[in-house]
Amino acid sequence: MSSTSSTTVSANSGTATSASSRPLATEIIVSELVTNAIRHGTPPVRLRLIKDRFLTCEVPDASPAAPHLRHARTLDEGGRGLFVVAQLAQHWGTRCTGSGKTIWTEQALSRQPVRQPER
């Protein structure tokens, strides 16, 4: 039986994502996580989106190496992707598994009132 460990990080930007910008934020998160898994991870790479209390994005790959949040300098060509993900997601983290790791994010879903049918 393999053991599982997990790391969770909360976004600290204090910036809320509006409902109108949420689809773009989700596209950026998916793009960054999948690109990082393809470039730095080990196949197979998958994408899983789960809509529940949060919109959860999971990108597992077979590499055990966890990514590290970097603060890129002005002239650096890379190193900003995970920082951007951390700003757009409410929470993100790494879950180590027996077959590699999963990078995950959570985004809050808007709570719109349920409309009652007219009588």
PDB file of C-alpha atoms in Angstrom:
ATOM      1  CA  MET A   1       0.000   0.000   0.000  1.00  0.00           C
ATOM      2  CA  SER A   2       1.429   3.395  -0.938  1.00  0.00           C
ATOM      3  CA  SER A   3       1.373   6.319   1.420  1.00  0.00           C
ATOM      4  CA  THR A   4      -0.023   9.638   0.334  1.00  0.00           C
ATOM      5  CA  SER A   5       1.128  13.079   1.409  1.00  0.00           C
ATOM      6  CA  SER A   6      -0.328  16.435   0.522  1.00  0.00           C
ATOM      7  CA  THR A   7       0.695  20.081   0.537  1.00  0.00           C
ATOM      8  CA  THR A   8      -1.873  22.888   0.494  1.00  0.00           C
ATOM      9  CA  VAL A   9      -1.205  26.526  -0.231  1.00  0.00           C
ATOM     10  CA  SER A  10      -3.735  29.344   0.022  1.00  0.00           C
ATOM     11  CA  ALA A  11      -3.636  32.260  -2.356  1.00  0.00           C
ATOM     12  CA  ASN A  12      -2.583  35.436  -0.597  1.00  0.00           C
ATOM     13  CA  SER A  13      -3.335  38.041  -3.224  1.00  0.00           C
ATOM     14  CA  GLY A  14      -6.541  39.232  -1.607  1.00  0.00           C
ATOM     15  CA  THR A  15      -7.978  39.542  -5.102  1.00  0.00           C
ATOM     16  CA  ALA A  16     -11.370  37.999  -5.727  1.00  0.00           C
ATOM     17  CA  THR A  17     -12.109  36.558  -9.144  1.00  0.00           C
ATOM     18  CA  SER A  18     -15.348  37.939 -10.520  1.00  0.00           C
ATOM     19  CA  ALA A  19     -17.911  35.651 -12.114  1.00  0.00           C
ATOM     20  CA  SER A  20     -17.258  37.151 -15.546  1.00  0.00           C
ATOM     21  CA  SER A  21     -13.497  36.526 -15.343  1.00  0.00           C
ATOM     22  CA  ARG A  22     -13.762  33.012 -13.857  1.00  0.00           C
ATOM     23  CA  PRO A  23     -13.787  31.176 -17.242  1.00  0.00           C
ATOM     24  CA  LEU A  24     -10.593  32.988 -18.280  1.00  0.00           C
ATOM     25  CA  ALA A  25      -8.978  32.232 -14.915  1.00  0.00           C
ATOM     26  CA  THR A  26      -9.897  28.553 -15.309  1.00  0.00           C
ATOM     27  CA  GLU A  27      -8.419  28.489 -18.828  1.00  0.00           C
ATOM     28  CA  ILE A  28      -5.175  30.011 -17.556  1.00  0.00           C
ATOM     29  CA  ILE A  29      -4.962  27.576 -14.623  1.00  0.00           C
ATOM     30  CA  VAL A  30      -5.592  24.549 -16.869  1.00  0.00           C
ATOM     31  CA  SER A  31      -3.125  25.791 -19.471  1.00  0.00           C
ATOM     32  CA  GLU A  32      -0.357  26.420 -16.936  1.00  0.00           C
ATOM     33  CA  LEU A  33      -0.788  23.152 -15.029  1.00  0.00           C
ATOM     34  CA  VAL A  34      -1.010  20.959 -18.144  1.00  0.00           C
ATOM     35  CA  THR A  35       1.912  22.746 -19.820  1.00  0.00           C
ATOM     36  CA  ASN A  36       4.060  22.342 -16.694  1.00  0.00           C
ATOM     37  CA  ALA A  37       3.166  18.643 -16.463  1.00  0.00           C
ATOM     38  CA  ILE A  38       4.085  18.088 -20.119  1.00  0.00           C
ATOM     39  CA  ARG A  39       7.329  20.073 -19.910  1.00  0.00           C
ATOM     40  CA  HIS A  40       8.568  19.002 -16.468  1.00  0.00           C
ATOM     41  CA  GLY A  41       6.584  15.882 -15.553  1.00  0.00           C
ATOM     42  CA  THR A  42       6.512  12.304 -16.768  1.00  0.00           C
ATOM     43  CA  PRO A  43       3.757  10.744 -18.925  1.00  0.00           C
ATOM     44  CA  PRO A  44       0.977   9.927 -18.634  1.00  0.00           C
ATOM     45  CA  VAL A  45      -0.439  13.411 -17.989  1.00  0.00           C
ATOM     46  CA  ARG A  46      -4.170  13.800 -17.400  1.00  0.00           C
ATOM     47  CA  LEU A  47      -6.613  16.592 -16.629  1.00  0.00           C
ATOM     48  CA  ARG A  48      -9.584  16.238 -14.304  1.00  0.00           C
ATOM     49  CA  LEU A  49     -12.128  18.998 -13.554  1.00  0.00           C
ATOM     50  CA  ILE A  50     -14.558  18.457 -10.685  1.00  0.00           C
ATOM     51  CA  LYS A  51     -17.500  20.780 -10.046  1.00  0.00           C
ATOM     52  CA  ASP A  52     -18.738  20.525  -6.473  1.00  0.00           C
ATOM     53  CA  ARG A  53     -18.559  23.212  -3.763  1.00  0.00           C
ATOM     54  CA  PHE A  54     -15.442  24.411  -5.611  1.00  0.00           C
ATOM     55  CA  LEU A  55     -14.239  23.956  -9.157  1.00  0.00           C
ATOM     56  CA  THR A  56     -11.288  21.616  -8.659  1.00  0.00           C
ATOM     57  CA  CYS A  57      -8.643  21.158 -11.337  1.00  0.00           C
ATOM     58  CA  GLU A  58      -6.331  18.147 -10.980  1.00  0.00           C
ATOM     59  CA  VAL A  59      -3.347  17.380 -13.215  1.00  0.00           C
ATOM     60  CA  PRO A  60      -1.601  14.125 -12.292  1.00  0.00           C
ATOM     61  CA  ASP A  61       1.634  12.867 -13.859  1.00  0.00           C
ATOM     62  CA  ALA A  62       4.078  10.075 -13.091  1.00  0.00           C
ATOM     63  CA  SER A  63       6.962  12.230 -11.820  1.00  0.00           C
ATOM     64  CA  PRO A  64       7.469  12.367  -8.043  1.00  0.00           C
ATOM     65  CA  ALA A  65       9.124  15.812  -8.257  1.00  0.00           C
ATOM     66  CA  ALA A  66       6.910  18.543  -6.804  1.00  0.00           C
ATOM     67  CA  PRO A  67       6.897  22.016  -8.377  1.00  0.00           C
ATOM     68  CA  HIS A  68       8.127  25.012  -6.420  1.00  0.00           C
ATOM     69  CA  LEU A  69       6.598  28.461  -6.412  1.00  0.00           C
ATOM     70  CA  ARG A  70       9.165  30.891  -7.786  1.00  0.00           C
ATOM     71  CA  HIS A  71       9.284  34.644  -7.957  1.00  0.00           C
ATOM     72  CA  ALA A  72      10.725  35.335 -11.391  1.00  0.00           C
ATOM     73  CA  ARG A  73      12.892  38.381 -11.906  1.00  0.00           C
ATOM     74  CA  THR A  74      11.916  40.989 -14.472  1.00  0.00           C
ATOM     75  CA  LEU A  75      14.136  39.619 -17.253  1.00  0.00           C
ATOM     76  CA  ASP A  76      13.498  35.909 -16.579  1.00  0.00           C
ATOM     77  CA  GLU A  77      11.761  34.191 -19.495  1.00  0.00           C
ATOM     78  CA  GLY A  78      10.005  31.595 -17.329  1.00  0.00           C
ATOM     79  CA  GLY A  79       9.064  30.820 -13.771  1.00  0.00           C
ATOM     80  CA  ARG A  80       5.824  32.775 -13.528  1.00  0.00           C
ATOM     81  CA  GLY A  81       3.230  30.087 -14.290  1.00  0.00           C
ATOM     82  CA  LEU A  82       2.733  28.626 -10.824  1.00  0.00           C
ATOM     83  CA  PHE A  83       2.831  32.122  -9.311  1.00  0.00           C
ATOM     84  CA  VAL A  84      -0.025  33.142 -11.655  1.00  0.00           C
ATOM     85  CA  VAL A  85      -1.941  29.959 -10.750  1.00  0.00           C
ATOM     86  CA  ALA A  86      -1.525  30.773  -7.052  1.00  0.00           C
ATOM     87  CA  GLN A  87      -2.994  34.239  -7.643  1.00  0.00           C
ATOM     88  CA  LEU A  88      -6.025  32.949  -9.582  1.00  0.00           C
ATOM     89  CA  ALA A  89      -6.945  29.956  -7.398  1.00  0.00           C
ATOM     90  CA  GLN A  90      -8.329  30.124  -3.867  1.00  0.00           C
ATOM     91  CA  HIS A  91      -6.179  27.120  -2.897  1.00  0.00           C
ATOM     92  CA  TRP A  92      -3.626  24.959  -4.653  1.00  0.00           C
ATOM     93  CA  GLY A  93      -1.305  22.170  -3.704  1.00  0.00           C
ATOM     94  CA  THR A  94       0.581  18.996  -4.499  1.00  0.00           C
ATOM     95  CA  ARG A  95      -0.550  15.514  -3.537  1.00  0.00           C
ATOM     96  CA  CYS A  96       2.166  12.839  -3.732  1.00  0.00           C
ATOM     97  CA  THR A  97       0.951   9.373  -4.732  1.00  0.00           C
ATOM     98  CA  GLY A  98       2.538   5.981  -5.274  1.00  0.00           C
ATOM     99  CA  SER A  99       2.514   6.617  -9.030  1.00  0.00           C
ATOM    100  CA  GLY A 100       3.752  10.236  -9.071  1.00  0.00           C
ATOM    101  CA  LYS A 101       1.947  13.379  -7.988  1.00  0.00           C
ATOM    102  CA  THR A 102      -1.161  15.445  -8.604  1.00  0.00           C
ATOM    103  CA  ILE A 103      -1.138  19.236  -8.741  1.00  0.00           C
ATOM    104  CA  TRP A 104      -4.554  20.619  -7.849  1.00  0.00           C
ATOM    105  CA  THR A 105      -6.351  23.948  -7.550  1.00  0.00           C
ATOM    106  CA  GLU A 106      -9.692  25.064  -6.161  1.00  0.00           C
ATOM    107  CA  GLN A 107     -11.728  28.015  -7.393  1.00  0.00           C
ATOM    108  CA  ALA A 108     -14.833  29.252  -5.605  1.00  0.00           C
ATOM    109  CA  LEU A 109     -18.079  28.948  -7.515  1.00  0.00           C
ATOM    110  CA  SER A 110     -20.457  31.888  -7.395  1.00  0.00           C
ATOM    111  CA  ARG A 111     -23.463  31.380  -5.206  1.00  0.00           C
ATOM    112  CA  GLN A 112     -26.361  32.782  -7.136  1.00  0.00           C
ATOM    113  CA  PRO A 113     -29.822  32.659  -5.579  1.00  0.00           C
ATOM    114  CA  VAL A 114     -32.118  29.988  -6.948  1.00  0.00           C
ATOM    115  CA  ARG A 115     -35.051  31.564  -8.761  1.00  0.00           C
ATOM    116  CA  GLN A 116     -38.451  30.366  -7.674  1.00  0.00           C
ATOM    117  CA  PRO A 117     -40.945  29.623 -10.446  1.00  0.00           C
ATOM    118  CA  GLU A 118     -43.644  32.240 -10.890  1.00  0.00           C
ATOM    119  CA  ARG A 119     -47.193  31.221  -9.990  1.00  0.00           C
TER     120      ARG A 119
END
